[in-house]
CSV table of C-alpha atoms in Angstrom, one decimal:
chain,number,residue,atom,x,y,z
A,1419,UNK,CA,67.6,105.6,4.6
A,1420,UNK,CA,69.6,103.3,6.4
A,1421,UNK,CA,68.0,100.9,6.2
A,1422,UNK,CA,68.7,101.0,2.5
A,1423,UNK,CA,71.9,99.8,3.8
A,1424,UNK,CA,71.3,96.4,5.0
A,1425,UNK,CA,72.7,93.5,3.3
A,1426,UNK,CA,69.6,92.0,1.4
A,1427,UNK,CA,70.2,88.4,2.4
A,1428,UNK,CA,69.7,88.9,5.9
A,1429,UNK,CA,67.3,86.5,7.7
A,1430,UNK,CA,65.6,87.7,11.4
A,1431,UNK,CA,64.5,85.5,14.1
A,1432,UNK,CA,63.7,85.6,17.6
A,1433,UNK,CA,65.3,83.8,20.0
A,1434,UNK,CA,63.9,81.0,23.4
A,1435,UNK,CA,66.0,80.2,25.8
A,1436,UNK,CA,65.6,75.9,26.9
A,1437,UNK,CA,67.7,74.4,29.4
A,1438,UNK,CA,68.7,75.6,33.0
A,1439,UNK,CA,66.2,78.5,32.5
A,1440,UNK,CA,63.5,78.9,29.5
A,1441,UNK,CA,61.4,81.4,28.1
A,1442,UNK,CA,61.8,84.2,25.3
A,1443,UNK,CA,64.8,86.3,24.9
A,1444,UNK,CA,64.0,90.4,25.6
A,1445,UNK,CA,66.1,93.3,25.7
A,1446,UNK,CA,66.5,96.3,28.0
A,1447,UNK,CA,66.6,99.8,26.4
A,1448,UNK,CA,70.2,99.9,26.3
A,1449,UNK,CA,70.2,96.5,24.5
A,1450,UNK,CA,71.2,93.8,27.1
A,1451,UNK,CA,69.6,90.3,26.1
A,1452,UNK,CA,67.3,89.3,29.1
A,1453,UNK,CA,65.9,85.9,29.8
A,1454,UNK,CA,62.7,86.4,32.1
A,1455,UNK,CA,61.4,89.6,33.4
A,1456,UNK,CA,58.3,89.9,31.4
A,1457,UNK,CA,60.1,91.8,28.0
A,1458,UNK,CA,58.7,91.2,24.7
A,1459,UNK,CA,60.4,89.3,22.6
A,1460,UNK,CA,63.5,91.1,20.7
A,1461,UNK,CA,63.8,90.4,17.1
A,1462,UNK,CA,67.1,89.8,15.7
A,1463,UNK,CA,68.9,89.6,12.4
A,1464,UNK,CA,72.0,87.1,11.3
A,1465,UNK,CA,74.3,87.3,8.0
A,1466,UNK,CA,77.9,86.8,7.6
A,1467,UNK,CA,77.7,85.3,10.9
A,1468,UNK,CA,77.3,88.6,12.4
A,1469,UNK,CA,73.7,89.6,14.4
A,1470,UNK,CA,72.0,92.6,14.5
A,1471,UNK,CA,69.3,93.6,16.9
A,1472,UNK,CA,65.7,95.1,15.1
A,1473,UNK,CA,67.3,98.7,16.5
A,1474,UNK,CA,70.2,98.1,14.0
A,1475,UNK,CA,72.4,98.1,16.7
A,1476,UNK,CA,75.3,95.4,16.1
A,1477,UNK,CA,75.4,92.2,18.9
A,1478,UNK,CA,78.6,91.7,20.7
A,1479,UNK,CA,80.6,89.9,23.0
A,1480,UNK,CA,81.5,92.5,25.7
A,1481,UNK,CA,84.9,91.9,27.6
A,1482,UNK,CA,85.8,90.2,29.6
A,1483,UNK,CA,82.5,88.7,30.8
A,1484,UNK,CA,81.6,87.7,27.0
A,1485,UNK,CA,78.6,88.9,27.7
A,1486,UNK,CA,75.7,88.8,24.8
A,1487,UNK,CA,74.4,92.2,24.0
A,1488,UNK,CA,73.5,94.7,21.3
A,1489,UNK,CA,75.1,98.5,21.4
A,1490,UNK,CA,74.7,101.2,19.1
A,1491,UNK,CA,77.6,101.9,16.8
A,1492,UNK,CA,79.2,98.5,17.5
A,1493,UNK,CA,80.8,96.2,14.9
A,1494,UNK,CA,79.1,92.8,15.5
A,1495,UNK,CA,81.0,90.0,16.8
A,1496,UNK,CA,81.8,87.3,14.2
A,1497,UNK,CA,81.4,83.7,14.3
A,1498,UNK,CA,77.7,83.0,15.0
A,1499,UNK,CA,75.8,80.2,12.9
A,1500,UNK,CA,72.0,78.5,13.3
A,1501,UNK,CA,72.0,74.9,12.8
A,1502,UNK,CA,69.7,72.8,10.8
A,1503,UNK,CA,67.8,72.5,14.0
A,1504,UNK,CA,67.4,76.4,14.2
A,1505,UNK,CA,69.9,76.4,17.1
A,1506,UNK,CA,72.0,79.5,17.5
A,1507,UNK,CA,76.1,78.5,17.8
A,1508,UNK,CA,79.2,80.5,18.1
A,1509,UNK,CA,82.0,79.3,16.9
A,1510,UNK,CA,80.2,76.2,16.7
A,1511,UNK,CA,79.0,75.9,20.1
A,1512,UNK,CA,75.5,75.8,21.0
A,1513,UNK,CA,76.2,76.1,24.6
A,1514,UNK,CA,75.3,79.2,26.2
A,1515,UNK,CA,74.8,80.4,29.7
A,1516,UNK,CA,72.4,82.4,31.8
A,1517,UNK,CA,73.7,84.1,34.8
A,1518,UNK,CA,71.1,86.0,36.8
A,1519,UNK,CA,70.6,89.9,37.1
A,1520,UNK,CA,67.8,89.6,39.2
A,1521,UNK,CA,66.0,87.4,41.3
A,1522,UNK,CA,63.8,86.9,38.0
A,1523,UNK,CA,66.1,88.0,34.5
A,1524,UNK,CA,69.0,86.7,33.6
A,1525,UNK,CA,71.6,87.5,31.3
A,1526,UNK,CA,73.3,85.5,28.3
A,1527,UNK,CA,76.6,85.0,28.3
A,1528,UNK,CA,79.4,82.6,26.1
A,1529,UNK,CA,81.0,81.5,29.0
A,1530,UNK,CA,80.0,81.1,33.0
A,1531,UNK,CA,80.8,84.4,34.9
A,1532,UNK,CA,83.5,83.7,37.3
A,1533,UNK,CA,82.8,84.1,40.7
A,1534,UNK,CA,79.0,83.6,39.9
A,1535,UNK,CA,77.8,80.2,41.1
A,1536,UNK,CA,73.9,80.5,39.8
A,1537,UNK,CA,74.8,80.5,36.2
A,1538,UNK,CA,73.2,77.8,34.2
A,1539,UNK,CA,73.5,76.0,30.9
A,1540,UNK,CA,70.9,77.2,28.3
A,1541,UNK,CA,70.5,76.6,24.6
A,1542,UNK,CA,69.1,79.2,22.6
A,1543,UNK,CA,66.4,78.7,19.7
A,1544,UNK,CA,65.1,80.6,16.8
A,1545,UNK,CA,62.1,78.4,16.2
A,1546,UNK,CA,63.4,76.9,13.3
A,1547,UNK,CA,63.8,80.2,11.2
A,1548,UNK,CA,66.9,80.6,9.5
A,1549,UNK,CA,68.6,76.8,9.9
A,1550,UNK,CA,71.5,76.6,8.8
A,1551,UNK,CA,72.1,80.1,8.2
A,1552,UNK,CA,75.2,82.1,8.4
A,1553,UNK,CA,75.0,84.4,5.4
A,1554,UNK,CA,77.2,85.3,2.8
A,1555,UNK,CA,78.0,89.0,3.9
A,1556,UNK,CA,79.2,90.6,6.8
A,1557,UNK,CA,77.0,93.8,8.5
A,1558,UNK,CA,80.5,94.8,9.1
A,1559,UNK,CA,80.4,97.3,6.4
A,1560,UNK,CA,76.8,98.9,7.2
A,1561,UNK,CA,78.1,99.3,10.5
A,1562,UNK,CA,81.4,101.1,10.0
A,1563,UNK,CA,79.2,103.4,7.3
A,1564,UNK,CA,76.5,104.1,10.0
A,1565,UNK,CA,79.4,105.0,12.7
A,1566,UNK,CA,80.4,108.1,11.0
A,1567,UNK,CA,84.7,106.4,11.1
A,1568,UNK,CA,84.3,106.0,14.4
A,1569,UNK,CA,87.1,103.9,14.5
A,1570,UNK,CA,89.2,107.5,14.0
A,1571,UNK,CA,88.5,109.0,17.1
A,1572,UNK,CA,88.0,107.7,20.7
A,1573,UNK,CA,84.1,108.1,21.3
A,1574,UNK,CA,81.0,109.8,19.1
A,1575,UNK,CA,77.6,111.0,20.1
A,1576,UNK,CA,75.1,108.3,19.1
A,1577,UNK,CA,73.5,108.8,15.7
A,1578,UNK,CA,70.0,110.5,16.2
A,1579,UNK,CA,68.3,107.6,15.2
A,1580,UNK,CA,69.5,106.0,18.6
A,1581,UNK,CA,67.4,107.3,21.6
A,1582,UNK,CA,69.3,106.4,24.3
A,1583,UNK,CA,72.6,108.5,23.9
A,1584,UNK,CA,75.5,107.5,26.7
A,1585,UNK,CA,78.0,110.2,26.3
A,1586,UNK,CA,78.0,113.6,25.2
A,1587,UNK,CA,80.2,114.9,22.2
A,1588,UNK,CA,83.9,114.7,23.3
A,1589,UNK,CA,84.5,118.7,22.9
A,1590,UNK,CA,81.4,119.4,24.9
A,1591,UNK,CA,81.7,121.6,28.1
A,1592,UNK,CA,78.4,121.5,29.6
A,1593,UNK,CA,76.8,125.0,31.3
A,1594,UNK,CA,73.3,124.6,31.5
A,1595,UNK,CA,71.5,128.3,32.4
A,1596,UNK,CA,68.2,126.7,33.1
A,1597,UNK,CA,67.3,126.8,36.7
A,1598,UNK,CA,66.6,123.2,38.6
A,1599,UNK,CA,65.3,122.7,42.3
A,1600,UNK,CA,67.3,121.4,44.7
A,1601,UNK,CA,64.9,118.2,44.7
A,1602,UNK,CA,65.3,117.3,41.1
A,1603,UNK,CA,66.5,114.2,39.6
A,1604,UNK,CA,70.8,114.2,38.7
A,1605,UNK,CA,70.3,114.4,35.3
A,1606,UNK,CA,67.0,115.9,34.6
A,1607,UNK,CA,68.1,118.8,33.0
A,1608,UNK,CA,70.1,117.8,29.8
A,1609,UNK,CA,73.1,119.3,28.6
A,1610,UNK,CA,71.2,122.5,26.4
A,1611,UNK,CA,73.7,122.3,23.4
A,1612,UNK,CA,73.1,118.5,22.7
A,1613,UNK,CA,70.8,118.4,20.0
A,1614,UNK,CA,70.6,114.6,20.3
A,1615,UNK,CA,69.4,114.3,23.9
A,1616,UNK,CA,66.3,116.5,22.6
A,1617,UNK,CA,65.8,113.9,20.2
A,1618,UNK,CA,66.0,111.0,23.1
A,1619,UNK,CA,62.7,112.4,24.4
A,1620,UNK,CA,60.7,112.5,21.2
A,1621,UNK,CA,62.1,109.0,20.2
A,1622,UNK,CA,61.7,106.8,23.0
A,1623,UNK,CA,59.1,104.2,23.5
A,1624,UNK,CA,56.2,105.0,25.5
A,1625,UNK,CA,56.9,102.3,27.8
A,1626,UNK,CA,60.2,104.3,29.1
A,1627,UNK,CA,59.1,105.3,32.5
A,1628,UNK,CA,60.5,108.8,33.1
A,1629,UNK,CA,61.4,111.2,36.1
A,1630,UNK,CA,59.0,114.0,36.7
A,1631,UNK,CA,60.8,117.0,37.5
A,1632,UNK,CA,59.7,117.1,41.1
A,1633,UNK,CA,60.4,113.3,41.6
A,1634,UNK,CA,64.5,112.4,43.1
A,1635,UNK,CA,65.9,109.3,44.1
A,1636,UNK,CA,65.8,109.4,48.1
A,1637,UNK,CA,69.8,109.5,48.7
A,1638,UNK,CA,71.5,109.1,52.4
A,1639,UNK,CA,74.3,111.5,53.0
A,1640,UNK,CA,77.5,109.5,54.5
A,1641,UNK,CA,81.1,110.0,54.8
A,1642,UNK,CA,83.8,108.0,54.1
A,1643,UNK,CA,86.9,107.8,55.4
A,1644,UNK,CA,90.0,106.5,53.0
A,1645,UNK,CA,91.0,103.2,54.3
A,1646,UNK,CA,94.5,102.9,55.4
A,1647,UNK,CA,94.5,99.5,53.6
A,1648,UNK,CA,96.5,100.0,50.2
A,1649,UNK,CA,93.9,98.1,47.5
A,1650,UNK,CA,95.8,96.0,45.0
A,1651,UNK,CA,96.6,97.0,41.5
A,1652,UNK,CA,97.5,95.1,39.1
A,1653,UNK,CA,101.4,93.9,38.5
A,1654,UNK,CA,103.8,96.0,37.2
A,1655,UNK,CA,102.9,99.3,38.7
A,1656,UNK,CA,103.3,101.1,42.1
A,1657,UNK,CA,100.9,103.1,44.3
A,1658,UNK,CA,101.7,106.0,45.9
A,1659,UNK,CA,100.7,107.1,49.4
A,1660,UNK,CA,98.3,110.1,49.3
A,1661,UNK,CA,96.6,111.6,52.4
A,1662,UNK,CA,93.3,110.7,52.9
A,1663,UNK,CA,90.1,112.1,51.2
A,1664,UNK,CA,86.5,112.1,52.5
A,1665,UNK,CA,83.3,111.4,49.8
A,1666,UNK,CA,80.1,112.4,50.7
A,1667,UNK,CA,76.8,111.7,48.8
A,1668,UNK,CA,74.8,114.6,47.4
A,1669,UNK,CA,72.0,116.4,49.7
A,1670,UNK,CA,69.1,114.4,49.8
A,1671,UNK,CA,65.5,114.9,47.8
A,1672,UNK,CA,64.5,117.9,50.5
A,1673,UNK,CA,64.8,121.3,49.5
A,1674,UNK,CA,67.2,122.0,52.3
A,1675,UNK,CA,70.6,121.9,51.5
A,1676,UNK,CA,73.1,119.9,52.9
A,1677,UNK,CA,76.9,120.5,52.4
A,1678,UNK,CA,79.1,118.2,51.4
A,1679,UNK,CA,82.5,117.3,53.5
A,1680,UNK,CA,85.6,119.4,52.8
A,1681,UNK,CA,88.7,117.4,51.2
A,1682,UNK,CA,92.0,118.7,51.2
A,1683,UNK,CA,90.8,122.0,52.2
A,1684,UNK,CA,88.4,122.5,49.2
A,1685,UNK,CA,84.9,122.2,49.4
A,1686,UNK,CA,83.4,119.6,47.0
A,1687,UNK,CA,81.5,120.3,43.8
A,1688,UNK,CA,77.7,119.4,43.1
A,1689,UNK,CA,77.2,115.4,43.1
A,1690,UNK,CA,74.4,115.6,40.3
A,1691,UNK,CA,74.8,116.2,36.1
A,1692,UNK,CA,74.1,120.0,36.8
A,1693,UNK,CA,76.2,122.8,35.7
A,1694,UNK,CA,79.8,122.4,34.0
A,1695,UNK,CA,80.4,118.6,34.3
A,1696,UNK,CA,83.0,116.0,32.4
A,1697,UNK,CA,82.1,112.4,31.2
A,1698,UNK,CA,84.5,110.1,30.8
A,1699,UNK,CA,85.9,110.0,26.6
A,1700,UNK,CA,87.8,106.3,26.7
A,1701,UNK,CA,86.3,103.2,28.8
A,1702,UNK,CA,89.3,100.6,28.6
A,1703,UNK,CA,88.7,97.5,31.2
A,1704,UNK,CA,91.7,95.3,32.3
A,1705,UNK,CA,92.0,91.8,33.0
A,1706,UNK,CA,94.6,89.9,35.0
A,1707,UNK,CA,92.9,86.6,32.9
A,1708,UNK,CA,93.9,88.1,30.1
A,1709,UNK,CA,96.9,90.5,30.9
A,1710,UNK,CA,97.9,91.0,27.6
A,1711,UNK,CA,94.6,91.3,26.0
A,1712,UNK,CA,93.4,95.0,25.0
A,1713,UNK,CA,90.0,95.4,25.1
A,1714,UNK,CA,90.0,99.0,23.5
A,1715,UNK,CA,87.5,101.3,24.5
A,1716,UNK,CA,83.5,100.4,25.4
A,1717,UNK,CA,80.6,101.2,27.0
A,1718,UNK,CA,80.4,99.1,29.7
A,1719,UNK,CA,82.7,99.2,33.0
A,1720,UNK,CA,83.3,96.2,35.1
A,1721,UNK,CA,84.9,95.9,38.1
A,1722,UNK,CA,85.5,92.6,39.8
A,1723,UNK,CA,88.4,90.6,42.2
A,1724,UNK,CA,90.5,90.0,38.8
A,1725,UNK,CA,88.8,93.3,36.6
A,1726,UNK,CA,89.6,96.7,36.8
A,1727,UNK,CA,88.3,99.7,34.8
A,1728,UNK,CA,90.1,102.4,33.1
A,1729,UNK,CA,88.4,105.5,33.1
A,1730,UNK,CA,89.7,108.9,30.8
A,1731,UNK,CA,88.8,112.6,31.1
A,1732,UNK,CA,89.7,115.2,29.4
A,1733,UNK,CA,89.8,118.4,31.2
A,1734,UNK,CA,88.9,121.5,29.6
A,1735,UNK,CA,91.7,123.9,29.6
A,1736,UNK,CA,88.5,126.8,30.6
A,1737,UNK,CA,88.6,125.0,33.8
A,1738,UNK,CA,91.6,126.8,35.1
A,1739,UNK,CA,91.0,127.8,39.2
A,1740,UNK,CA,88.3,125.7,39.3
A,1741,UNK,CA,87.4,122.8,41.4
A,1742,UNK,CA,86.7,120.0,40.2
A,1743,UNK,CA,85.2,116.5,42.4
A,1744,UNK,CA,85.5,113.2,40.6
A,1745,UNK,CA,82.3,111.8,41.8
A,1746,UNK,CA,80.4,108.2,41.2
A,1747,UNK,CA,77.1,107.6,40.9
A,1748,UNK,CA,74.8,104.4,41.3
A,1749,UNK,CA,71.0,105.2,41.6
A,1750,UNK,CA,68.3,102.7,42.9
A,1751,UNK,CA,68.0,100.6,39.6
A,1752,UNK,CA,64.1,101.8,39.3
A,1753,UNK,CA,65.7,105.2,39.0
A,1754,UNK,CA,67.4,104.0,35.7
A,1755,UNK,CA,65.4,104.4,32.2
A,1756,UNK,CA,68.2,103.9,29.6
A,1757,UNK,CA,71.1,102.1,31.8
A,1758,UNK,CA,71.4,98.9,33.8
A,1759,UNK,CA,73.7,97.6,36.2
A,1760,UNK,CA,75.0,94.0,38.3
A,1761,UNK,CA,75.8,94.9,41.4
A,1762,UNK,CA,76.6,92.3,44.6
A,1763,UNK,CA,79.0,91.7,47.3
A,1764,UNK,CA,80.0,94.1,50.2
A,1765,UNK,CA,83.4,95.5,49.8
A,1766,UNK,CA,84.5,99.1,48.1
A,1767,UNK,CA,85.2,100.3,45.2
A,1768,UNK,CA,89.0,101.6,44.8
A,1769,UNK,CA,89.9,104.6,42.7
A,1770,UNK,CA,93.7,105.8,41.8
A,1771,UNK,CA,94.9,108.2,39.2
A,1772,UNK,CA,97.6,106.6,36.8
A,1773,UNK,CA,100.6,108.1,36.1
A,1774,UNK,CA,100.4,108.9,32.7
A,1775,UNK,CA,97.3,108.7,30.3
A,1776,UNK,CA,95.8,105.1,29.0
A,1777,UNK,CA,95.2,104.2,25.5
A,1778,UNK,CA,92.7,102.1,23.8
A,1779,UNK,CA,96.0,99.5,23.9
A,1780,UNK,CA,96.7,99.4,27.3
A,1781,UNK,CA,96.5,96.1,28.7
A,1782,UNK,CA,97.3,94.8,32.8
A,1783,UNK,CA,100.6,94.4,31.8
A,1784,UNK,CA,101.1,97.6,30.3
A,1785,UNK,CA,98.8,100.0,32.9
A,1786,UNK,CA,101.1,102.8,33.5
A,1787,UNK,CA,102.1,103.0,37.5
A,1788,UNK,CA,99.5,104.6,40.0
A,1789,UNK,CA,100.6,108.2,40.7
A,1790,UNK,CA,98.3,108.1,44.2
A,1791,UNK,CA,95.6,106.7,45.3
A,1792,UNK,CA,92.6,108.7,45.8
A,1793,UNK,CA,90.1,106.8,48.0
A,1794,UNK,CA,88.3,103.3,48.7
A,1795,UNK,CA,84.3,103.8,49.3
A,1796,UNK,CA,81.9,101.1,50.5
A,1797,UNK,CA,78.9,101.7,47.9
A,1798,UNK,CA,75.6,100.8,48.4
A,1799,UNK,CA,72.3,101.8,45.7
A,1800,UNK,CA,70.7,105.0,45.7
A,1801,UNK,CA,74.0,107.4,46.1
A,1802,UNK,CA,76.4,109.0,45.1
A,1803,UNK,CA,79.8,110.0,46.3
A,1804,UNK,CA,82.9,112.1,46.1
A,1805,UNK,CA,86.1,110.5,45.6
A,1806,UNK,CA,87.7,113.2,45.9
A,1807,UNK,CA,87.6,117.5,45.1
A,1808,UNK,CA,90.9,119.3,44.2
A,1809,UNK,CA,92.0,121.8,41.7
A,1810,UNK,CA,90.9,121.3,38.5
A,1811,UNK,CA,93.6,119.8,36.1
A,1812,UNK,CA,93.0,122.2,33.2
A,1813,UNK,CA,94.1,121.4,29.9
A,1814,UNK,CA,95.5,117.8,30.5
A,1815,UNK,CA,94.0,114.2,30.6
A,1816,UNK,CA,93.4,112.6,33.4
A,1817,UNK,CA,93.0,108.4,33.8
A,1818,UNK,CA,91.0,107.3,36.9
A,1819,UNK,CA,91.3,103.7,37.5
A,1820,UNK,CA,88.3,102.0,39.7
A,1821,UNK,CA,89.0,98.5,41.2
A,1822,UNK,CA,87.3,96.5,43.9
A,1823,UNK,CA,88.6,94.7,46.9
A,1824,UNK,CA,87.0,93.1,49.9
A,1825,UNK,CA,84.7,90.8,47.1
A,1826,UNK,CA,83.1,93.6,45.8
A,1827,UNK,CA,81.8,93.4,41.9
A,1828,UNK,CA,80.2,96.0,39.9
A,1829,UNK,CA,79.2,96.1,36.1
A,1830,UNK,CA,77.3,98.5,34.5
A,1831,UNK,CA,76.4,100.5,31.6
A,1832,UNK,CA,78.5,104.3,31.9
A,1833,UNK,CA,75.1,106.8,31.3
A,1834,UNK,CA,74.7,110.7,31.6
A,1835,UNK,CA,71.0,110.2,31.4
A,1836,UNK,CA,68.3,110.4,34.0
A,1837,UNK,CA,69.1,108.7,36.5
A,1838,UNK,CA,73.2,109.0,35.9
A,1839,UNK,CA,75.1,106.5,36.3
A,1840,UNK,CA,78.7,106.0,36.5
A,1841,UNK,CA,81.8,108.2,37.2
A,1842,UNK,CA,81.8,111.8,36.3
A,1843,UNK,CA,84.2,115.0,36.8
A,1844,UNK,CA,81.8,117.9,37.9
A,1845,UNK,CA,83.2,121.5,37.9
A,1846,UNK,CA,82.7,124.2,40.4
């Protein structure tokens, strides 16, 4: 079994929060540390000075927020240590921070989030287990044999030991024949050749909360105009004039139908996870704090005044003469069972295609030029919206980069399950 794997000198602990805010240290499903909000208490792992959540799921640093969360398939971050006072350190720092969600949970970070002002100081405690405990071996190696080599190819479905898979298998072209009403949830009918999204539903813990097929998030139907307003990007590229796209959310929870706003003379594909659809296959943020940095590819996406988000598709080369919308989604967060999201401010999100491809390499100074810019949409919870609908780009790759302007900032976990969330390619 796997767990055969684990390094024998491992020592586990669970982990209180003292300082700016207190209390024991939970997780959401998708394995975000949480101070507050009423979770039971995670356990957690340590050797080599690497941690481990009691999911197996390796703890990391996420860029460029730093973060503190554990992910499926990840290789731990290095460098954490418990002191003789059962203190948790990294790098030998016991300083952490708490920056908040919610009105109630926070989440743990290394460093203050910029542009957050309610972050605190914290110190975080194992209750004296495991003092002055680093270990003597790294989970580095059960991880990379757990992964499959994913480190060979851009993205993998989640082992099935994992209940809360984020993106389908990178060849998949999703048809689904089983019929849906209008009224059902985006998402509630998973993709019929993904054995592992099955296995989601057997595996996860009764305290999931999940969508009945006739419940749907209540959805407004706008349209959006493109601003005139060029957003930034960052230096070293150019953006291109394009003619201005509409976006409209999908029809709301009534069985009427509603259709959606024509852009460039095509009419705009379905705004939920039903019929032929794309996730994204490379995640790659960008950071004009670190514009040489390259974060490689992740689960996360966040989008802030100094953080944009790279965001690869690869389209199917089936899709020839089809239309295809590239479409965002952001549910009411009590819609979400395995994904999570930070959301404030009130400005839009931007969204240009690149010139040419990005790589797990590419950096701010090395994002290739925009080739146009596609649209700039004031987002608010509980929609979802067309960037834009065109012929379907069959048989290339296509990179999408999302930014912010106007003091907007978004973060979230990219998810194809009930409720979706994220930005998707749906095929018509």
């Amino acid at each position: 079994s796997a767990a055969a794997l684990l390094p024998r000198d491992r020592c586990c602990f669970q982990l209180t929060a003292s300082g700016g805010v207190s209390g024991s240290v939970g997780q959401l499903n998708d394995g975000q540390n949480r101070v507050g909000g009423g979770y039971s208490p995670a356990t957690y792992c340590i050797n080599g000075g690497s941690i481990i959540d009691n999911n197996d799921r390796g703890c990391i640093l996420t860029p460029p927020t730093t973060q503190f969360q554990c992910d499926q398939g990840a290789t731990p971050t290095s460098g954490f240590t418990i002191s003789s006072s059962g203190q948790i350190q990294y790098n030998g720092s016991n300083a952490f921070y708490a920056c908040p969600a919610t009105d109630s949970e926070y989440n743990i970070y290394t460093n203050p989030v910029e542009g957050q002002d309610k972050c605190v100081q914290i110190t975080l405690g194992s209750s004296g287990k495991c003092s002055g405990n680093a270990g003597s071996a790294s989970f580095a190696s059960y991880i990379a044999t757990s992964t499959s080599s994913a480190s060979s190819i851009q993205i993998n479905p989640p082992p099935s030991s994992y209940f809360t898979p984020s993106l389908p298998p990178l060849t998949q072209s999703t048809a689904v024949t089983s019929s849906i009403s209008a009224g059902s949830a985006p998402g509630s009918s998973a993709p019929q050749a993904s054995t592992y999204s099955q296995l989601a539903e057997s595996l996860a813990p009764q305290s999931i909360s999940s969508l009945s097929s006739t419940q749907s998030p209540t959805l407004q139907l706008s349209t959006y105009s493109q601003s005139a307003q060029s957003p930034s990007i960052p230096a070293g590229t150019s953006s291109q004039a394009a003619s201005a796209n509409t976006g409209t959310t999908a029809a709301p929870s009534s069985a009427s139908s509603i259709l959606p706003s024509e852009t460039e003379g095509s009419s705009a594909c379905q705004t939920t996870l039903i019929g032929a659809y794309q996730t994204p296959h490379l995640i790659v943020p960008v950071s004009s704090s670190q514009p040489d940095h390259a974060y490689g590819t992740q689960y996360n996406a966040t989008v802030n005044s100094g953080t944009s988000t790279i965001f690869n598709f690869d389209i199917p080369q089936d899709y020839h003469g089809r239309t295809c919308s590239i479409i965002f989604l952001l549910p009411e967060q009590s819609q979400l069972e395995t994904s999570a999201y930070d959301f404030s401010g009130t400005g839009s999100l931007t969204f240009q295609e690149l010139s040419v491809p990005a790589d797990q390499q590419t950096t701010y100074n090395s994002l290739p030029s925009s080739r146009r810019q596609l649209n700039s949409i004031p987002i608010q919870s509980g929609n979802s919206y067309v960037v834009t609908s065109e012929s379907c780009q069959a048989g290339q790759t296509e990179s999408i980069l999302v930014g912010s302007q106007g003091g907007l900032k978004l973060s979230f976990f990219q998810d194809w399950n009930p409720a979706a969330l994220g930005l998707f390619i749906t095929s018509c």
